[in-house]
Coordinates of C-alpha atoms and ligand atoms in Angstrom, one line a residue:
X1 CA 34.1 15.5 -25.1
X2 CA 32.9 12.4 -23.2
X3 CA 34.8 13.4 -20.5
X4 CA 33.1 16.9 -20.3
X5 CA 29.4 16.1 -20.7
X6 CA 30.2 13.7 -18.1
X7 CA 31.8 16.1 -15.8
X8 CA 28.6 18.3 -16.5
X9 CA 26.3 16.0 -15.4
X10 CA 28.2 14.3 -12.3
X11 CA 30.5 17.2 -11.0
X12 CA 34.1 16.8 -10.5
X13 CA 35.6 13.3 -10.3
X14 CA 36.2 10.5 -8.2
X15 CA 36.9 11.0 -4.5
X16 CA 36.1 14.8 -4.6
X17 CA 32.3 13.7 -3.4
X18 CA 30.6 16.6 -5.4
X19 CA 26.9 17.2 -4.5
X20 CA 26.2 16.2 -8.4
X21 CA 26.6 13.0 -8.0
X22 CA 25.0 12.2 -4.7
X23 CA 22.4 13.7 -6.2
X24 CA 22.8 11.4 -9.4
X25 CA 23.1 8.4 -7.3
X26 CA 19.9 9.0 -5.4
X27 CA 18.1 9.5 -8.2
X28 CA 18.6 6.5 -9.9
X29 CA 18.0 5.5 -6.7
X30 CA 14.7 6.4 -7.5
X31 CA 14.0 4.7 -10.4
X32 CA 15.9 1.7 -8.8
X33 CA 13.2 2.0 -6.0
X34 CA 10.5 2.3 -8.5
X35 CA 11.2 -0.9 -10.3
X36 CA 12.4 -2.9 -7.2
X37 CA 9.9 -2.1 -4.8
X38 CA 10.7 -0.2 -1.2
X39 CA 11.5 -3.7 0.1
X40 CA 14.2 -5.2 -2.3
X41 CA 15.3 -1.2 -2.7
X42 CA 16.5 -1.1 0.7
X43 CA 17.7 -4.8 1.1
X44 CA 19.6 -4.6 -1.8
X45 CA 20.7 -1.1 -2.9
X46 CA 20.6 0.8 0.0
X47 CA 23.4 -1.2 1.3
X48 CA 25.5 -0.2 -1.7
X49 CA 27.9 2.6 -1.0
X50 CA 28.4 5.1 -4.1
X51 CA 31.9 5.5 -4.5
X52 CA 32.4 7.9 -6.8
X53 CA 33.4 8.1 -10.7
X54 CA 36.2 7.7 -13.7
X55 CA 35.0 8.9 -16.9
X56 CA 31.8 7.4 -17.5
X57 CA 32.2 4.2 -14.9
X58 CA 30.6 4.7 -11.3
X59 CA 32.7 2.6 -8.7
X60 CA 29.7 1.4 -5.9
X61 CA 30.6 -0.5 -3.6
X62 CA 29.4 -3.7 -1.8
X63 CA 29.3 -4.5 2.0
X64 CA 30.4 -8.1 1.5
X65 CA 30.9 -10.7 -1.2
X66 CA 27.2 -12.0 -0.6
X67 CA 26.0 -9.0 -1.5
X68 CA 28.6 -8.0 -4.2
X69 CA 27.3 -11.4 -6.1
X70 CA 24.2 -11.1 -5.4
X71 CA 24.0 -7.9 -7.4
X72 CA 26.4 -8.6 -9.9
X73 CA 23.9 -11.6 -10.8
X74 CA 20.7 -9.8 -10.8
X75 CA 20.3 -6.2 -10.2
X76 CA 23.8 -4.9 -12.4
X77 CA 22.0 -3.9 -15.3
X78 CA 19.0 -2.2 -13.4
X79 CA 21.9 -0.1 -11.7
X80 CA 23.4 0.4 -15.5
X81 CA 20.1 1.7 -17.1
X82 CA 18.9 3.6 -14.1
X83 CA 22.4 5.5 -13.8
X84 CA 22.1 5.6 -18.0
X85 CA 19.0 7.3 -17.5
X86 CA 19.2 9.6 -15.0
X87 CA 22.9 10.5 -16.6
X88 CA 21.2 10.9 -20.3
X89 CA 24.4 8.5 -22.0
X90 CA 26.0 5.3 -21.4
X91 CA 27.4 5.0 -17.8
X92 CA 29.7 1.4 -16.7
X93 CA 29.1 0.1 -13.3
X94 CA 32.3 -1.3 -11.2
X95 CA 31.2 -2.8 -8.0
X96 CA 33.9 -3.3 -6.0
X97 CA 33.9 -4.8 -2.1
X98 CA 34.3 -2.1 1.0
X99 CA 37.8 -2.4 2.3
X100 CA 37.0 -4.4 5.3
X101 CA 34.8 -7.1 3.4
X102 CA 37.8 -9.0 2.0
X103 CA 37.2 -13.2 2.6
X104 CA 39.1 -15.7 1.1
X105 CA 38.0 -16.2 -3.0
X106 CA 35.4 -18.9 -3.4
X107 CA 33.7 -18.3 -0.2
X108 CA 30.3 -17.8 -0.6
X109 CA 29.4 -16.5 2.4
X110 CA 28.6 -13.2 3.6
X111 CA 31.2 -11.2 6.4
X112 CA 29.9 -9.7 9.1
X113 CA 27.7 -7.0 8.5
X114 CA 29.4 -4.4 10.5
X115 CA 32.7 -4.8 8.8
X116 CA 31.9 -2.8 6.2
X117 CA 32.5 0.6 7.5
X118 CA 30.0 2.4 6.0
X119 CA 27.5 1.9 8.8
X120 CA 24.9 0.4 6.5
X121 CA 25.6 -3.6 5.5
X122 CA 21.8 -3.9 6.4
X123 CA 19.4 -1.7 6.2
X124 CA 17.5 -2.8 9.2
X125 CA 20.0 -2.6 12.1
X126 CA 19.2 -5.8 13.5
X127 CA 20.5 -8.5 11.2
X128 CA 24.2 -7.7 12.2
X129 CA 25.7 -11.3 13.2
X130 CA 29.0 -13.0 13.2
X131 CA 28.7 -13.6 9.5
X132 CA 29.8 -17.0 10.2
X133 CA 28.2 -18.1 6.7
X134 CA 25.7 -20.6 8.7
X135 CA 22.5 -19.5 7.0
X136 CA 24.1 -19.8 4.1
X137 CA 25.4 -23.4 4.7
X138 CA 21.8 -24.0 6.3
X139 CA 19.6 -22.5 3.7
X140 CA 21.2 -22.2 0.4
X141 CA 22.2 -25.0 -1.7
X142 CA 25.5 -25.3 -4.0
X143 CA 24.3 -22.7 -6.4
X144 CA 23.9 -24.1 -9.9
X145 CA 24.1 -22.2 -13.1
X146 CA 20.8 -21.9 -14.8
X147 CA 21.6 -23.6 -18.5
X148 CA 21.7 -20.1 -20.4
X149 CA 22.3 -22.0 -24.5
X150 CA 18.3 -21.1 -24.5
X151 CA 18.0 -17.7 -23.6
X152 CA 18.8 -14.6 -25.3
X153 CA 22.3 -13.7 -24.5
X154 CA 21.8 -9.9 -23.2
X155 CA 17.9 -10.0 -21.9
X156 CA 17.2 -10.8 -18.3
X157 CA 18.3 -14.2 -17.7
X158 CA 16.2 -15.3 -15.4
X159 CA 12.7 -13.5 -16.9
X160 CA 11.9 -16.9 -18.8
X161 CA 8.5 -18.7 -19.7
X162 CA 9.8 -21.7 -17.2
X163 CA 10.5 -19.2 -14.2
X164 CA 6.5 -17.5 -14.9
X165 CA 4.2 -18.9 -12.6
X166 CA 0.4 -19.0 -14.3
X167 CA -2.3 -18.0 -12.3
X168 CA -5.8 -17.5 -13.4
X169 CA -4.7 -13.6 -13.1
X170 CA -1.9 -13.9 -16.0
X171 CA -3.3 -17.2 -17.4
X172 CA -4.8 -15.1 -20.6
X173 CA -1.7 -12.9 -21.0
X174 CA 0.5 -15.4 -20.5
X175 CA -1.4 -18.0 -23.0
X176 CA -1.1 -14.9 -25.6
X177 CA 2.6 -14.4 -24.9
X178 CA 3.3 -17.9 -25.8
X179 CA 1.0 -17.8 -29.0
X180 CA 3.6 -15.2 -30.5
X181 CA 5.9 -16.5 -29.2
X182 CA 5.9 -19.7 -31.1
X183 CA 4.5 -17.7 -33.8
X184 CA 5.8 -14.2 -34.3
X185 CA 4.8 -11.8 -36.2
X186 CA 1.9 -13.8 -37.8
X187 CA -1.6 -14.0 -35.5
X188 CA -1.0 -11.3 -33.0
X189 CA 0.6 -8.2 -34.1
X190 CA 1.2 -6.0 -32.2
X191 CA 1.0 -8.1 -28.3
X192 CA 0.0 -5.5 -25.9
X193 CA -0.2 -6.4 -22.4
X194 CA -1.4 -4.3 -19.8
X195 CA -1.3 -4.3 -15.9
X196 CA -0.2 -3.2 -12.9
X197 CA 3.5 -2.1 -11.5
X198 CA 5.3 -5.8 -10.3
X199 CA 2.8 -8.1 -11.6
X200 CA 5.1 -9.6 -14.4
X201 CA 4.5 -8.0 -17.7
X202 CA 8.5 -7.0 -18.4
X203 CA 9.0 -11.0 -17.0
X204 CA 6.5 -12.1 -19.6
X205 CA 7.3 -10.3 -23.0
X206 CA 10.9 -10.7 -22.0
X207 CA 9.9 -14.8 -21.8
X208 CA 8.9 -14.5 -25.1
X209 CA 12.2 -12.6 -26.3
X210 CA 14.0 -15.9 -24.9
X211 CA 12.0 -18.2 -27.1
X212 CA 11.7 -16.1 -30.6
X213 CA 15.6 -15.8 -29.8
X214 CA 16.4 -19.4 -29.0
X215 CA 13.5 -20.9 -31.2
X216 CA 14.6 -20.8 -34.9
X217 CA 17.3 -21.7 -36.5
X218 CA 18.7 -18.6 -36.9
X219 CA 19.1 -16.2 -33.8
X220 CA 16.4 -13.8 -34.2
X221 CA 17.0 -10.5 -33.5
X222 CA 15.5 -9.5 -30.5
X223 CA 15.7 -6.0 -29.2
X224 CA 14.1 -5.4 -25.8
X225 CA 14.0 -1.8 -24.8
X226 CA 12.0 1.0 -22.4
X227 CA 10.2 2.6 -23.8
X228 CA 11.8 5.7 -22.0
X229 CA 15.2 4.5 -23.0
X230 CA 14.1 4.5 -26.8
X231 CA 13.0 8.4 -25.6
X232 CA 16.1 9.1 -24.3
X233 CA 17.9 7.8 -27.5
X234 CA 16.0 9.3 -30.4
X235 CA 16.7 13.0 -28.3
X236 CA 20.9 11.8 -28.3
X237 CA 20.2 10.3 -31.9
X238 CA 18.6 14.2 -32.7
X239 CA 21.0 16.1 -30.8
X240 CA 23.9 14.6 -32.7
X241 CA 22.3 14.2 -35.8
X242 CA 22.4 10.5 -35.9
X243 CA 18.8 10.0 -37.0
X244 CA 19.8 7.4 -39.9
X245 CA 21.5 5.3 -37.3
X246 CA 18.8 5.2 -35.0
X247 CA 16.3 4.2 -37.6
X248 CA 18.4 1.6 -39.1
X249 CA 18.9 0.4 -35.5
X250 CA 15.4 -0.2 -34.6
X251 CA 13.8 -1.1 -38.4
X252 CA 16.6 -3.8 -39.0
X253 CA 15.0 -6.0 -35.6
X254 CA 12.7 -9.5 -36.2
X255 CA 11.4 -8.9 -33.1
X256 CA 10.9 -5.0 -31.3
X257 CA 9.9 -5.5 -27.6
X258 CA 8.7 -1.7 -26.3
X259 CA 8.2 -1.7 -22.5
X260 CA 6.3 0.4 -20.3
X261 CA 5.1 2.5 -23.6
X262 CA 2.7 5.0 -21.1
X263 CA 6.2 7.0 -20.9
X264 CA 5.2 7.7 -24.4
X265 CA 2.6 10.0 -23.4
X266 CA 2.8 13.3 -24.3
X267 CA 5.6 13.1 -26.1
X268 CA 5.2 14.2 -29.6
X269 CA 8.4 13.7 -30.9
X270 CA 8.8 10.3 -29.8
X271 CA 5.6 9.4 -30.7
X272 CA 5.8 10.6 -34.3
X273 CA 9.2 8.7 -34.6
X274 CA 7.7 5.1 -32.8
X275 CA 4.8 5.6 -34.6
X276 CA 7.0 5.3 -38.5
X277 CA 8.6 2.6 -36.6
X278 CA 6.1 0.0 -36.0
X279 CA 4.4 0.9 -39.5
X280 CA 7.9 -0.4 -41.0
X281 CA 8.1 -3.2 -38.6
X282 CA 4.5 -4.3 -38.9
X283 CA 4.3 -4.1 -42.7
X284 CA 6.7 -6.4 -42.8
X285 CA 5.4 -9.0 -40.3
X286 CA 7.7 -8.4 -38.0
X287 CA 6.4 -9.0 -34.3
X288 CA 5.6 -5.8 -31.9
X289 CA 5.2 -6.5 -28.0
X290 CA 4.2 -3.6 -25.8
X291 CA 3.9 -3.3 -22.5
X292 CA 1.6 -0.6 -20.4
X293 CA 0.5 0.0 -17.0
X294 CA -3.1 0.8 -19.0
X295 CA -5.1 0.1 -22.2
X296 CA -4.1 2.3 -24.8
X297 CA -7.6 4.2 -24.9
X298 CA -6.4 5.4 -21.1
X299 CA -3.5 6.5 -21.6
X300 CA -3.1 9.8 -21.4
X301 CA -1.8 12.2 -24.3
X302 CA -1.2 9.1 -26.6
X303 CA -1.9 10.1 -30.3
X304 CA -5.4 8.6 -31.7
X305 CA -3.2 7.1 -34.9
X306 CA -0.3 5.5 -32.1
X307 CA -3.3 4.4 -30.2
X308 CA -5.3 2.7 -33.1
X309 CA -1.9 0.6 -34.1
X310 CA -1.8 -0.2 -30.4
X311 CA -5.1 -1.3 -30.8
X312 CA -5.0 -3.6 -34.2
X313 CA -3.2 -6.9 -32.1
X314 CA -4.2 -8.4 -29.3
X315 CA -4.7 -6.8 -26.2
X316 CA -4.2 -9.0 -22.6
X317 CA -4.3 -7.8 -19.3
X318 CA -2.4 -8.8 -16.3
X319 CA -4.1 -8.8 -12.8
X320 CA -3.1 -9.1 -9.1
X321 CA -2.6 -12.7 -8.1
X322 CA -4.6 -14.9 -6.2
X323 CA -3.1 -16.1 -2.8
X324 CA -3.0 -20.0 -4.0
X325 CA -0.6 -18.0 -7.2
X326 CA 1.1 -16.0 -4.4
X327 CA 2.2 -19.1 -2.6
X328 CA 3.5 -21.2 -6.0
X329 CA 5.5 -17.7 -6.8
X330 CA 7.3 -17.8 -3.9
X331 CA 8.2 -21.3 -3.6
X332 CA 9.3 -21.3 -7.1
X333 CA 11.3 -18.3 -6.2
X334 CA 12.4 -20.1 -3.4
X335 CA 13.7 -23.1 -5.8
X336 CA 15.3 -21.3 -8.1
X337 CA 17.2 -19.3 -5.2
X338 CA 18.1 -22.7 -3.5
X339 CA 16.7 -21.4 -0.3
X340 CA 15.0 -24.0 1.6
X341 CA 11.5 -22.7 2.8
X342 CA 8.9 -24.3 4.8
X343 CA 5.1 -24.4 3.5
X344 CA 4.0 -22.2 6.3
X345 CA 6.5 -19.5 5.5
X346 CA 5.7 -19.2 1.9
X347 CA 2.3 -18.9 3.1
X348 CA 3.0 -16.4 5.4
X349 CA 4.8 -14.2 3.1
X350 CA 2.2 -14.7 0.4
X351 CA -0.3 -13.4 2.7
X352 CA 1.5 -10.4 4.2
X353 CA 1.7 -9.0 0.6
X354 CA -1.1 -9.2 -1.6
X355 CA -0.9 -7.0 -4.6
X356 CA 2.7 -6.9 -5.9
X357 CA 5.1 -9.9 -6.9
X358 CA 7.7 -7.8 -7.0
X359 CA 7.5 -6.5 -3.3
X360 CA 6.9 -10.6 -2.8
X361 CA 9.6 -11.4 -4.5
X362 CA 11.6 -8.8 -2.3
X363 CA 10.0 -9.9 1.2
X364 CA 11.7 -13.3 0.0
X365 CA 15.0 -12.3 -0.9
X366 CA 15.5 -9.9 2.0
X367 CA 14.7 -12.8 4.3
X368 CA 17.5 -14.9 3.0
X369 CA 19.9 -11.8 3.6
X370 CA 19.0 -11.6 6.9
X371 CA 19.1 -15.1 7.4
X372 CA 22.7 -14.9 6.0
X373 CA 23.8 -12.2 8.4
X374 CA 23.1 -14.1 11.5
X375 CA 22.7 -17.4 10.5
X376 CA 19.2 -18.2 11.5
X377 CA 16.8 -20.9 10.1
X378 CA 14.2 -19.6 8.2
X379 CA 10.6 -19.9 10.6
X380 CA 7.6 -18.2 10.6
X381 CA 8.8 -16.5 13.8
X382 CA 11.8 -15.2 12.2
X383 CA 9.9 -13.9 9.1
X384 CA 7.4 -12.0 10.8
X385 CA 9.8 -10.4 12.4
X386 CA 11.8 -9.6 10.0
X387 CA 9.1 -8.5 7.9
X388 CA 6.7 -7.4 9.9
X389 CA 7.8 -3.2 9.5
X390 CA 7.8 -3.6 5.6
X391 CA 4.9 -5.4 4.9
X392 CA 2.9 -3.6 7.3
X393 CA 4.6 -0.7 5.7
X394 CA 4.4 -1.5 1.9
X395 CA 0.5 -1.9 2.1
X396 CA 0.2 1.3 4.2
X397 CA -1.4 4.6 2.9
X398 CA -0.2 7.9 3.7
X399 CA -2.9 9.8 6.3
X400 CA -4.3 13.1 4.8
X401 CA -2.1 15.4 7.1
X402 CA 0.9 13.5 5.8
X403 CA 0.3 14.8 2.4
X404 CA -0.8 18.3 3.4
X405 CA 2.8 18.6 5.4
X406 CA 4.6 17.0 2.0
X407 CA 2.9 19.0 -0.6
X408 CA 3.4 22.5 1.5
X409 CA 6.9 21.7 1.7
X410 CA 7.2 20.3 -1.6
X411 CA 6.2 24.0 -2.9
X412 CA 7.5 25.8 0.0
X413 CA 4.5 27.1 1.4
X414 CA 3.7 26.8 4.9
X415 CA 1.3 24.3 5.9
X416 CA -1.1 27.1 7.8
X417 CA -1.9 28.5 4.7
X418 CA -2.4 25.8 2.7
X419 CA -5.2 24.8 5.1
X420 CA -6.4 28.1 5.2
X421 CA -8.8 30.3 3.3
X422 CA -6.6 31.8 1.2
X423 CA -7.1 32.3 -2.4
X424 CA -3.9 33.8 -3.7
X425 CA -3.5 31.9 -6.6
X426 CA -0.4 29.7 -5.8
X427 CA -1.7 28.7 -2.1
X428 CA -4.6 27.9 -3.6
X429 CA -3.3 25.4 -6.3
X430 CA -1.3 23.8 -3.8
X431 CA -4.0 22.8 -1.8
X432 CA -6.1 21.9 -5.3
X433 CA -2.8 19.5 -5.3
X434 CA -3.0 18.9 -2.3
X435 CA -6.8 17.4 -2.2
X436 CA -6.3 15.2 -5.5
X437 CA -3.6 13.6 -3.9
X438 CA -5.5 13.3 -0.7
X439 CA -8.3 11.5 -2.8
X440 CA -5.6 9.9 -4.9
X441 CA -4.0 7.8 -2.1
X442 CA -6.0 7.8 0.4
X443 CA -9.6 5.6 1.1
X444 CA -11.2 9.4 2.8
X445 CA -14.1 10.3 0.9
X446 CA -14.5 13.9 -0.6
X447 CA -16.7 15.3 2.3
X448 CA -14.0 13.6 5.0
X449 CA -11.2 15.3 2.8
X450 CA -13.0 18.5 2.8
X451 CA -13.1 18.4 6.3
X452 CA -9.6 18.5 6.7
X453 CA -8.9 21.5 4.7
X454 CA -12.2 23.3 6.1
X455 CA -14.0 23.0 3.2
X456 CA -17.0 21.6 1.2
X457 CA -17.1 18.1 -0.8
X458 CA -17.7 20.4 -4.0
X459 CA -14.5 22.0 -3.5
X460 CA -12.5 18.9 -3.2
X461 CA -14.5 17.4 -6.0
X462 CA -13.6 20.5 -8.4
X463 CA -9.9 20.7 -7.4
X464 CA -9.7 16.8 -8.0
X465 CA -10.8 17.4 -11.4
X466 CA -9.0 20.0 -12.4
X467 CA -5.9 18.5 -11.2
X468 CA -7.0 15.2 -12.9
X469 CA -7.4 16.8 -16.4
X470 CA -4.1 18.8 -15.9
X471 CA -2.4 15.6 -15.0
X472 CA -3.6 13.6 -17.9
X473 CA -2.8 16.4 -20.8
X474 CA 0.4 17.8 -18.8
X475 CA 3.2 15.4 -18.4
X476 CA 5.6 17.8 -17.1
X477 CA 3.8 18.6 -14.2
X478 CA 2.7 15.0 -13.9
X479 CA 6.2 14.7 -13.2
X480 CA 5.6 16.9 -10.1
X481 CA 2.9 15.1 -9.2
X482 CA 5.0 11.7 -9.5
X483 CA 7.8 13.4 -7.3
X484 CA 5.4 14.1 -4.4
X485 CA 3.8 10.7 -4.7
X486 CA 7.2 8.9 -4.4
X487 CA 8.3 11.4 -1.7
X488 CA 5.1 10.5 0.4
X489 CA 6.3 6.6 -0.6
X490 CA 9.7 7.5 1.0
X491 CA 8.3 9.3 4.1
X492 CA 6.4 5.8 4.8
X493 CA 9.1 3.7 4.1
X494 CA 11.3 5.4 6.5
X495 CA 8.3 5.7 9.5
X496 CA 8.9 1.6 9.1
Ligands
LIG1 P1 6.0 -5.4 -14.2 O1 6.8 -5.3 -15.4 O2 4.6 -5.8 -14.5 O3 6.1 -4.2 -13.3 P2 7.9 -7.5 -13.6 O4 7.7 -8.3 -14.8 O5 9.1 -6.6 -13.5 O6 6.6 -6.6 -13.4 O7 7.8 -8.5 -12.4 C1 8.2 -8.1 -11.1 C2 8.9 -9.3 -10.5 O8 7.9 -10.2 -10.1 C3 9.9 -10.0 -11.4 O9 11.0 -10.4 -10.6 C4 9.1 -11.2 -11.9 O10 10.0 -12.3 -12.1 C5 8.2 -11.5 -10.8 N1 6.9 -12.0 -11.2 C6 5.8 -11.4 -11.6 N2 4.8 -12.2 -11.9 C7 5.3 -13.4 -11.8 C8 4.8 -14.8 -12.1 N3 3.6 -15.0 -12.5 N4 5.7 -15.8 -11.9 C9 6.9 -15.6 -11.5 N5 7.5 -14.4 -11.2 C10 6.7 -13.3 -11.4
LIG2 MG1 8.0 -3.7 -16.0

């Protein structure tokens, strides 16, 4: 049965290479992408070769032990849930080493980057070096094992209050997280915290998972989820008519942690389902955390009684942070990855990227990768130029003709007559799309836009609209909007 829904979704099995499950793979690539950032995407995962499948465990595989530890430690259950996602049921991961990356057991050190035969060990081209290990030796430390009796035995290990740098961005959030934390389910009830993508709201209600869990004398039960997994498993729970399960499941927690809860819009069903949820939950005083990239009141297609319970708690936003936070991130980061980093370096880094820890984070860990490939010391030299491409890159917008060429081709149109006066209705909906995007992700102002498509600000100002307000109350085609946006992401990440 298994066997066959899995066949269904990933095509026929391992070492047949069926289109399927490239296709499966490069979507969870996707979401992979989406939660990692371009920059730790292609340091870490693009490496990765997809092997293929056995029932419902994927076999990837690693370019060299570095690597195939590296991910084992921290990005294994990303790769799970992404795969689980994309595949709608439970899919195992088996990461394996490519068949020319064999060194001797205990060696932690990467092998040469070419050796792995799958032309890709880096996904820059010019860290290939003799894999000698010296970086390693030079800039990591004997890696010690973080004491784990405190944490929460399946959430992110390493998404703890003591790893959470405070900044006057997060200091409110962070100061609210810890309040339920010591208290739960008695001041704040529900904890929502709201704020932009990679600025540490999963690392924060996750913190506070760790510390309702480890806190009383009892293990608490903690059940961290997104918010689109708890989508995905009411529609199986439906489906096979496992509805009492799932509610005893969810209702029987101390502590229900929903992340990323805007994937709730629109979605009625879900909605309806959550919303029975937290009133059992809440009545009896058990705590809620949600996490969203906006207030409730913004969030589009969100149910006025879901939004008032989102409402009742506390509400604590999350903001970009300040270059003196910047720096302390990535020197902590730097500690608790025993790389050795000079001051001026984790300056450098925390002034090529300014918005995003994540894609900080990543600018970080894909310099000690390349520092492990050819055994470099760490400078200021050697991270601007190894960074130099991405960060440029990740702060880049896409120009306007970029997105007329992508959305023409997205809906296979040519890109003449989307900038031409035609009004059949299909060209002319594409270039409606076209223009919110335009003003979307782009600093040109509606007359400049106009210009472009050789027409009047009013016209770019009424297609915005419209495709605003279709956005907002349509989430399948804000899917197709999303899907052009990451495509445009994609088109600048590989002009890098
Ligand atoms: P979000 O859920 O808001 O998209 P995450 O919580 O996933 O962001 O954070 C992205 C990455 O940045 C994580 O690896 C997290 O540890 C790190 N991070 C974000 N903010 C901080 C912070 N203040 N201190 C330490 N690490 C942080
Ligand atoms: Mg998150």
């Amino acid at each position: 049965m298994l066997a066959r829904w899995f066949r269904s979704v990933f095509g026929p099995p391992i070492g047949s290479g069926g289109n399927d499950m490239n296709g499966l793979w490069q979507r969870a690539g996707d979401r992979m992408r989406d939660e990692l950032g371009q920059v730790g995407y292609e340091t870490w995962i693009g490496p990765l070769n997809f092997v293929g499948h056995q029932g419902s465990t994927v076999t990837v595989e690693a370019p060299n032990r570095f690597f195939r530890d590296w991910i084992n430690d921290r990005y294994m259950s990303l790769m799970r849930s992404a795969l689980s996602a994309e595949a709608g049921g439970q899919i195992e991961v088996r990461l394996t080493l490519g068949e020319n990356a064999a060194v001797a057991p205990q060696q932690q050190r990467p092998v040469n980057g070419h050796a792995n035969g799958n032309g890709h060990a880096n996904g820059n081209g010019h860290a290939n070096g003799n894999g000698n290990g010296k970086a390693v030796a030079a800039n990591r430390a004997t890696p010690v094992a973080a004491p784990r009796g405190d944490r929460h035995p399946t959430l992110n290990p390493r998404y703890s209050f003591a790893e959470f740098v405070v900044g006057s961005a997060n200091q409110f959030a962070h100061a609210a997280a810890q309040a339920v934390a010591n208290q739960p389910g008695e001041k704040y009830n529900p904890l929502f915290i709201y704020g932009g993508v990679g600025l540490g709201k999963t690392h924060l209600v996750t913190a506070i998972g760790h510390h309702i869990y480890a806190s009383s004398e009892r293990p608490r039960k903690v059940l961290f989820m997104p918010a689109e997994i708890f989508m995905n498993e009411l529609i199986g729970s439906l489906r096979r008519d496992k509805m009492n399960e799932f509610r005893e499941k969810f209702r029987r927690v101390d502590t229900l942690i929903l992340d990323d809860v805007q994937f709730l819009a629109g979605r009625e069903r879900t909605q309806e389902e959550f919303f029975h949820t937290f009133n059992v939950l809440h009545a009896e005083r058990h705590q809620i955390i949600l996490t969203s990239d906006k207030i409730p009141r913004e969030i589009p297609g969100l149910e006025e009684r879901l939004r008032n319970r989102f409402e009742m708690g506390l509400i604590a936003d999350i903001a970009p942070p300040d270059l003196e936070t910047r720096v302390a991130i990535v020197q902590k980061k730097a500690v608790l990855e025993n790389l050795r980093l000079a001051p001026e370096v984790a300056m450098y880094i925390a002034q090529s990227v300014s918005s995003n820890v994540r894609e900080l984070e990543g600018c970080l860990t894909r310099l000690a990768a390349l520092a492990s490939f050819d055994g470099s010391a760490i400078t200021v030299d050697f991270a601007k130029n190894a960074l130099q491409d991405l960060v440029r890159n990740s702060e880049a917008k896409p120009d306007i003709e970029t997105i007329q060429k992508t959305v023409a081709d997205f809906f296979h149109i040519r890109l003449t007559d989307l900038k031409s006066k035609k009004r059949t209705q299909h060209i002319a909906f594409c270039r409606q799309v076209a223009m919110y995007l335009c003003r979307k992700l782009t600093d040109s102002s509606f007359p400049t836009i106009g210009e472009h498509f050789g027409r009047d600000h009013s016209t770019v100002i009424h297609a915005y609209n419209l495709i605003m307000r279709r956005v907002t109350s349509d989430s399948a085609f804000r899917l197709s909007i999303e899907k052009i946006e990451r495509e445009l992401k994609s088109i600048r990440a590989n002009a890098a």
